[in-house]
């Protein structure tokens, strides 16, 4: 008798399963590295530090599915 498969520990998946993450063309996934992610005045921002100036960029949370944080974040 075979054991029932566990979807959380089973590492085999079909390529069509990856398409379920992006449920629309407007959904975004951001990969951020070497920056700071912060919340300011009800907005989600990421900050890049330069020698001369700090640059703030807004992340549109209404269309964002997930944030992938890389090294140095």
PDB file of N, CA and C in Angstrom:
ATOM      1  N   UNK A   1       0.846  -1.167   0.000  1.00  0.00           N
ATOM      2  CA  UNK A   1       0.000   0.000   0.000  1.00  0.00           C
ATOM      3  C   UNK A   1       0.897   1.237   0.000  1.00  0.00           C
ATOM      4  N   UNK A   2       0.660   2.153  -0.907  1.00  0.00           N
ATOM      5  CA  UNK A   2       1.520   3.326  -1.022  1.00  0.00           C
ATOM      6  C   UNK A   2       1.052   4.440  -0.088  1.00  0.00           C
ATOM      7  N   UNK A   3       2.026   5.232   0.329  1.00  0.00           N
ATOM      8  CA  UNK A   3       1.728   6.355   1.209  1.00  0.00           C
ATOM      9  C   UNK A   3       1.175   7.506   0.378  1.00  0.00           C
ATOM     10  N   UNK A   4       0.242   8.261   0.913  1.00  0.00           N
ATOM     11  CA  UNK A   4      -0.257   9.420   0.169  1.00  0.00           C
ATOM     12  C   UNK A   4       0.837  10.484   0.064  1.00  0.00           C
ATOM     13  N   UNK A   5       0.896  11.152  -1.063  1.00  0.00           N
ATOM     14  CA  UNK A   5       1.950  12.154  -1.256  1.00  0.00           C
ATOM     15  C   UNK A   5       1.620  13.421  -0.485  1.00  0.00           C
ATOM     16  N   UNK A   6       2.650  14.031   0.054  1.00  0.00           N
ATOM     17  CA  UNK A   6       2.514  15.272   0.787  1.00  0.00           C
ATOM     18  C   UNK A   6       2.946  16.413  -0.126  1.00  0.00           C
ATOM     19  N   UNK A   7       2.076  17.381  -0.448  1.00  0.00           N
ATOM     20  CA  UNK A   7       2.457  18.447  -1.375  1.00  0.00           C
ATOM     21  C   UNK A   7       3.512  19.383  -0.804  1.00  0.00           C
ATOM     22  N   UNK A   8       3.712  19.385   0.510  1.00  0.00           N
ATOM     23  CA  UNK A   8       4.699  20.274   1.115  1.00  0.00           C
ATOM     24  C   UNK A   8       6.099  19.686   1.097  1.00  0.00           C
ATOM     25  N   UNK A   9       6.214  18.382   1.037  1.00  0.00           N
ATOM     26  CA  UNK A   9       7.529  17.753   1.016  1.00  0.00           C
ATOM     27  C   UNK A   9       7.868  17.145  -0.331  1.00  0.00           C
ATOM     28  N   UNK A  10       6.906  17.046  -1.227  1.00  0.00           N
ATOM     29  CA  UNK A  10       7.143  16.488  -2.555  1.00  0.00           C
ATOM     30  C   UNK A  10       7.822  17.548  -3.414  1.00  0.00           C
ATOM     31  N   UNK A  11       9.025  17.276  -3.915  1.00  0.00           N
ATOM     32  CA  UNK A  11       9.787  18.268  -4.668  1.00  0.00           C
ATOM     33  C   UNK A  11       9.503  18.219  -6.164  1.00  0.00           C
ATOM     34  N   UNK A  12       8.673  17.320  -6.618  1.00  0.00           N
ATOM     35  CA  UNK A  12       8.369  17.257  -8.045  1.00  0.00           C
ATOM     36  C   UNK A  12       7.111  18.078  -8.326  1.00  0.00           C
ATOM     37  N   UNK A  13       7.197  18.923  -9.339  1.00  0.00           N
ATOM     38  CA  UNK A  13       6.052  19.729  -9.727  1.00  0.00           C
ATOM     39  C   UNK A  13       6.104  19.968 -11.226  1.00  0.00           C
ATOM     40  N   UNK A  14       4.979  20.283 -11.774  1.00  0.00           N
ATOM     41  CA  UNK A  14       4.871  20.533 -13.208  1.00  0.00           C
ATOM     42  C   UNK A  14       5.139  21.999 -13.500  1.00  0.00           C
ATOM     43  N   UNK A  15       5.570  22.299 -14.707  1.00  0.00           N
ATOM     44  CA  UNK A  15       5.863  23.686 -15.059  1.00  0.00           C
ATOM     45  C   UNK A  15       4.606  24.553 -15.043  1.00  0.00           C
ATOM     46  N   UNK A  16       3.453  23.956 -15.228  1.00  0.00           N
ATOM     47  CA  UNK A  16       2.212  24.738 -15.172  1.00  0.00           C
ATOM     48  C   UNK A  16       1.903  25.216 -13.762  1.00  0.00           C
ATOM     49  N   UNK A  17       2.485  24.566 -12.739  1.00  0.00           N
ATOM     50  CA  UNK A  17       2.278  25.009 -11.368  1.00  0.00           C
ATOM     51  C   UNK A  17       2.923  26.361 -11.112  1.00  0.00           C
ATOM     52  N   UNK A  18       3.982  26.696 -11.826  1.00  0.00           N
ATOM     53  CA  UNK A  18       4.644  27.975 -11.629  1.00  0.00           C
ATOM     54  C   UNK A  18       3.796  29.137 -12.126  1.00  0.00           C
ATOM     55  N   UNK A  19       2.930  28.883 -13.070  1.00  0.00           N
ATOM     56  CA  UNK A  19       2.079  29.935 -13.611  1.00  0.00           C
ATOM     57  C   UNK A  19       0.991  30.361 -12.631  1.00  0.00           C
ATOM     58  N   UNK A  20       0.728  29.580 -11.620  1.00  0.00           N
ATOM     59  CA  UNK A  20      -0.309  29.946 -10.671  1.00  0.00           C
ATOM     60  C   UNK A  20       0.130  31.074  -9.759  1.00  0.00           C
ATOM     61  N   UNK A  21       1.435  31.367  -9.686  1.00  0.00           N
ATOM     62  CA  UNK A  21       1.901  32.473  -8.855  1.00  0.00           C
ATOM     63  C   UNK A  21       1.453  33.800  -9.458  1.00  0.00           C
ATOM     64  N   UNK A  22       1.681  33.965 -10.749  1.00  0.00           N
ATOM     65  CA  UNK A  22       1.244  35.187 -11.426  1.00  0.00           C
ATOM     66  C   UNK A  22      -0.170  34.992 -11.939  1.00  0.00           C
ATOM     67  N   UNK A  23      -1.120  35.529 -11.227  1.00  0.00           N
ATOM     68  CA  UNK A  23      -2.507  35.286 -11.586  1.00  0.00           C
ATOM     69  C   UNK A  23      -3.043  36.296 -12.593  1.00  0.00           C
ATOM     70  N   UNK A  24      -2.290  37.348 -12.900  1.00  0.00           N
ATOM     71  CA  UNK A  24      -2.693  38.285 -13.931  1.00  0.00           C
ATOM     72  C   UNK A  24      -1.457  38.945 -14.528  1.00  0.00           C
ATOM     73  N   UNK A  25      -1.658  39.667 -15.608  1.00  0.00           N
ATOM     74  CA  UNK A  25      -0.537  40.362 -16.237  1.00  0.00           C
ATOM     75  C   UNK A  25      -0.096  41.563 -15.417  1.00  0.00           C
ATOM     76  N   UNK A  26      -0.950  42.052 -14.535  1.00  0.00           N
ATOM     77  CA  UNK A  26      -0.623  43.229 -13.736  1.00  0.00           C
ATOM     78  C   UNK A  26       0.047  42.873 -12.416  1.00  0.00           C
ATOM     79  N   UNK A  27       0.078  41.617 -12.051  1.00  0.00           N
ATOM     80  CA  UNK A  27       0.719  41.206 -10.804  1.00  0.00           C
ATOM     81  C   UNK A  27       2.233  41.225 -10.979  1.00  0.00           C
ATOM     82  N   UNK A  28       2.923  41.794 -10.003  1.00  0.00           N
ATOM     83  CA  UNK A  28       4.365  41.969 -10.107  1.00  0.00           C
ATOM     84  C   UNK A  28       5.093  41.219  -9.003  1.00  0.00           C
ATOM     85  N   UNK A  29       6.283  40.756  -9.327  1.00  0.00           N
ATOM     86  CA  UNK A  29       7.209  40.193  -8.353  1.00  0.00           C
ATOM     87  C   UNK A  29       8.477  41.022  -8.442  1.00  0.00           C
ATOM     88  N   UNK A  30       8.935  41.518  -7.316  1.00  0.00           N
ATOM     89  CA  UNK A  30      10.137  42.351  -7.290  1.00  0.00           C
ATOM     90  C   UNK A  30      11.274  41.591  -6.625  1.00  0.00           C
ATOM     91  N   UNK A  31      12.445  41.668  -7.221  1.00  0.00           N
ATOM     92  CA  UNK A  31      13.672  41.135  -6.634  1.00  0.00           C
ATOM     93  C   UNK A  31      14.544  42.329  -6.268  1.00  0.00           C
ATOM     94  N   UNK A  32      14.803  42.495  -4.978  1.00  0.00           N
ATOM     95  CA  UNK A  32      15.576  43.629  -4.495  1.00  0.00           C
ATOM     96  C   UNK A  32      16.853  43.124  -3.855  1.00  0.00           C
ATOM     97  N   UNK A  33      17.952  43.787  -4.174  1.00  0.00           N
ATOM     98  CA  UNK A  33      19.218  43.417  -3.563  1.00  0.00           C
ATOM     99  C   UNK A  33      20.038  44.680  -3.320  1.00  0.00           C
ATOM    100  N   UNK A  34      20.825  44.658  -2.264  1.00  0.00           N
ATOM    101  CA  UNK A  34      21.682  45.776  -1.860  1.00  0.00           C
ATOM    102  C   UNK A  34      20.886  47.071  -1.710  1.00  0.00           C
ATOM    103  N   UNK A  35      19.813  47.004  -0.941  1.00  0.00           N
ATOM    104  CA  UNK A  35      18.998  48.178  -0.659  1.00  0.00           C
ATOM    105  C   UNK A  35      18.292  47.961   0.678  1.00  0.00           C
ATOM    106  N   UNK A  36      17.583  48.959   1.114  1.00  0.00           N
ATOM    107  CA  UNK A  36      16.797  48.868   2.347  1.00  0.00           C
ATOM    108  C   UNK A  36      15.320  48.985   1.997  1.00  0.00           C
ATOM    109  N   UNK A  37      14.508  48.133   2.582  1.00  0.00           N
ATOM    110  CA  UNK A  37      13.062  48.168   2.382  1.00  0.00           C
ATOM    111  C   UNK A  37      12.455  48.774   3.643  1.00  0.00           C
ATOM    112  N   UNK A  38      11.588  49.764   3.459  1.00  0.00           N
ATOM    113  CA  UNK A  38      10.998  50.444   4.618  1.00  0.00           C
ATOM    114  C   UNK A  38       9.574  50.879   4.312  1.00  0.00           C
ATOM    115  N   UNK A  39       8.879  51.228   5.372  1.00  0.00           N
ATOM    116  CA  UNK A  39       7.517  51.740   5.272  1.00  0.00           C
ATOM    117  C   UNK A  39       7.542  53.175   5.778  1.00  0.00           C
ATOM    118  N   UNK A  40       7.038  54.105   4.973  1.00  0.00           N
ATOM    119  CA  UNK A  40       7.062  55.530   5.332  1.00  0.00           C
ATOM    120  C   UNK A  40       5.780  56.177   4.835  1.00  0.00           C
ATOM    121  N   UNK A  41       5.058  56.814   5.726  1.00  0.00           N
ATOM    122  CA  UNK A  41       3.808  57.514   5.398  1.00  0.00           C
ATOM    123  C   UNK A  41       2.793  56.609   4.698  1.00  0.00           C
ATOM    124  N   UNK A  42       2.683  55.367   5.123  1.00  0.00           N
ATOM    125  CA  UNK A  42       1.726  54.438   4.545  1.00  0.00           C
ATOM    126  C   UNK A  42       2.147  53.845   3.211  1.00  0.00           C
ATOM    127  N   UNK A  43       3.387  54.081   2.781  1.00  0.00           N
ATOM    128  CA  UNK A  43       3.887  53.539   1.521  1.00  0.00           C
ATOM    129  C   UNK A  43       5.037  52.577   1.810  1.00  0.00           C
ATOM    130  N   UNK A  44       5.257  51.645   0.901  1.00  0.00           N
ATOM    131  CA  UNK A  44       6.402  50.738   0.988  1.00  0.00           C
ATOM    132  C   UNK A  44       7.450  51.260   0.012  1.00  0.00           C
ATOM    133  N   UNK A  45       8.652  51.502   0.520  1.00  0.00           N
ATOM    134  CA  UNK A  45       9.726  52.076  -0.274  1.00  0.00           C
ATOM    135  C   UNK A  45      10.953  51.195  -0.208  1.00  0.00           C
ATOM    136  N   UNK A  46      11.822  51.340  -1.203  1.00  0.00           N
ATOM    137  CA  UNK A  46      13.161  50.794  -1.050  1.00  0.00           C
ATOM    138  C   UNK A  46      14.160  51.902  -1.319  1.00  0.00           C
ATOM    139  N   UNK A  47      15.230  51.885  -0.544  1.00  0.00           N
ATOM    140  CA  UNK A  47      16.224  52.942  -0.531  1.00  0.00           C
ATOM    141  C   UNK A  47      17.537  52.407  -1.059  1.00  0.00           C
ATOM    142  N   UNK A  48      18.082  53.096  -2.052  1.00  0.00           N
ATOM    143  CA  UNK A  48      19.415  52.761  -2.535  1.00  0.00           C
ATOM    144  C   UNK A  48      20.348  53.858  -2.067  1.00  0.00           C
ATOM    145  N   UNK A  49      21.455  53.476  -1.495  1.00  0.00           N
ATOM    146  CA  UNK A  49      22.405  54.448  -0.962  1.00  0.00           C
ATOM    147  C   UNK A  49      23.544  54.646  -1.947  1.00  0.00           C
ATOM    148  N   UNK A  50      23.806  55.900  -2.255  1.00  0.00           N
ATOM    149  CA  UNK A  50      24.897  56.266  -3.144  1.00  0.00           C
ATOM    150  C   UNK A  50      25.841  57.169  -2.359  1.00  0.00           C
ATOM    151  N   UNK A  51      27.015  57.425  -2.908  1.00  0.00           N
ATOM    152  CA  UNK A  51      27.971  58.290  -2.220  1.00  0.00           C
ATOM    153  C   UNK A  51      27.451  59.719  -2.088  1.00  0.00           C
ATOM    154  N   UNK A  52      26.719  60.188  -3.092  1.00  0.00           N
ATOM    155  CA  UNK A  52      26.262  61.573  -3.095  1.00  0.00           C
ATOM    156  C   UNK A  52      24.837  61.745  -2.591  1.00  0.00           C
ATOM    157  N   UNK A  53      23.973  60.778  -2.828  1.00  0.00           N
ATOM    158  CA  UNK A  53      22.561  60.943  -2.462  1.00  0.00           C
ATOM    159  C   UNK A  53      21.922  59.586  -2.192  1.00  0.00           C
ATOM    160  N   UNK A  54      20.848  59.629  -1.421  1.00  0.00           N
ATOM    161  CA  UNK A  54      20.019  58.446  -1.186  1.00  0.00           C
ATOM    162  C   UNK A  54      18.787  58.554  -2.075  1.00  0.00           C
ATOM    163  N   UNK A  55      18.464  57.494  -2.794  1.00  0.00           N
ATOM    164  CA  UNK A  55      17.326  57.507  -3.708  1.00  0.00           C
ATOM    165  C   UNK A  55      16.223  56.594  -3.181  1.00  0.00           C
ATOM    166  N   UNK A  56      15.006  57.127  -3.066  1.00  0.00           N
ATOM    167  CA  UNK A  56      13.843  56.380  -2.625  1.00  0.00           C
ATOM    168  C   UNK A  56      13.005  55.996  -3.834  1.00  0.00           C
ATOM    169  N   UNK A  57      12.528  54.736  -3.860  1.00  0.00           N
ATOM    170  CA  UNK A  57      11.656  54.261  -4.927  1.00  0.00           C
ATOM    171  C   UNK A  57      10.417  53.646  -4.303  1.00  0.00           C
ATOM    172  N   UNK A  58       9.270  53.992  -4.839  1.00  0.00           N
ATOM    173  CA  UNK A  58       7.999  53.484  -4.344  1.00  0.00           C
ATOM    174  C   UNK A  58       7.710  52.105  -4.936  1.00  0.00           C
ATOM    175  N   UNK A  59       7.196  51.188  -4.121  1.00  0.00           N
ATOM    176  CA  UNK A  59       6.767  49.870  -4.582  1.00  0.00           C
ATOM    177  C   UNK A  59       5.240  49.882  -4.616  1.00  0.00           C
ATOM    178  N   UNK A  60       4.626  49.702  -5.778  1.00  0.00           N
ATOM    179  CA  UNK A  60       3.157  49.727  -5.848  1.00  0.00           C
ATOM    180  C   UNK A  60       2.554  48.473  -5.211  1.00  0.00           C
ATOM    181  N   UNK A  61       2.058  48.615  -3.995  1.00  0.00           N
ATOM    182  CA  UNK A  61       1.607  47.443  -3.249  1.00  0.00           C
ATOM    183  C   UNK A  61       0.299  46.873  -3.784  1.00  0.00           C
ATOM    184  N   UNK A  62      -0.469  47.656  -4.534  1.00  0.00           N
ATOM    185  CA  UNK A  62      -1.735  47.139  -5.055  1.00  0.00           C
ATOM    186  C   UNK A  62      -1.510  46.062  -6.108  1.00  0.00           C
ATOM    187  N   UNK A  63      -0.425  46.168  -6.871  1.00  0.00           N
ATOM    188  CA  UNK A  63      -0.161  45.205  -7.937  1.00  0.00           C
ATOM    189  C   UNK A  63       0.985  44.269  -7.609  1.00  0.00           C
ATOM    190  N   UNK A  64       1.487  44.286  -6.399  1.00  0.00           N
ATOM    191  CA  UNK A  64       2.651  43.482  -6.038  1.00  0.00           C
ATOM    192  C   UNK A  64       2.209  42.171  -5.405  1.00  0.00           C
ATOM    193  N   UNK A  65       2.698  41.079  -5.975  1.00  0.00           N
ATOM    194  CA  UNK A  65       2.398  39.761  -5.424  1.00  0.00           C
ATOM    195  C   UNK A  65       3.371  39.405  -4.322  1.00  0.00           C
ATOM    196  N   UNK A  66       4.671  39.607  -4.569  1.00  0.00           N
ATOM    197  CA  UNK A  66       5.663  39.269  -3.553  1.00  0.00           C
ATOM    198  C   UNK A  66       6.944  40.048  -3.783  1.00  0.00           C
ATOM    199  N   UNK A  67       7.742  40.143  -2.715  1.00  0.00           N
ATOM    200  CA  UNK A  67       9.063  40.748  -2.761  1.00  0.00           C
ATOM    201  C   UNK A  67      10.081  39.658  -2.506  1.00  0.00           C
ATOM    202  N   UNK A  68      11.037  39.522  -3.403  1.00  0.00           N
ATOM    203  CA  UNK A  68      12.128  38.583  -3.211  1.00  0.00           C
ATOM    204  C   UNK A  68      13.333  39.389  -2.755  1.00  0.00           C
ATOM    205  N   UNK A  69      13.859  39.073  -1.589  1.00  0.00           N
ATOM    206  CA  UNK A  69      14.960  39.826  -1.018  1.00  0.00           C
ATOM    207  C   UNK A  69      16.265  39.100  -1.261  1.00  0.00           C
ATOM    208  N   UNK A  70      17.180  39.770  -1.945  1.00  0.00           N
ATOM    209  CA  UNK A  70      18.476  39.180  -2.263  1.00  0.00           C
ATOM    210  C   UNK A  70      19.516  39.518  -1.215  1.00  0.00           C
ATOM    211  N   UNK A  71      20.767  39.327  -1.571  1.00  0.00           N
ATOM    212  CA  UNK A  71      21.852  39.591  -0.642  1.00  0.00           C
ATOM    213  C   UNK A  71      21.988  41.080  -0.387  1.00  0.00           C
ATOM    214  N   UNK A  72      22.364  41.421   0.826  1.00  0.00           N
ATOM    215  CA  UNK A  72      22.563  42.814   1.190  1.00  0.00           C
ATOM    216  C   UNK A  72      21.297  43.589   1.431  1.00  0.00           C
ATOM    217  N   UNK A  73      20.178  42.924   1.588  1.00  0.00           N
ATOM    218  CA  UNK A  73      18.918  43.614   1.811  1.00  0.00           C
ATOM    219  C   UNK A  73      18.511  43.515   3.255  1.00  0.00           C
TER     220      UNK A  73
END
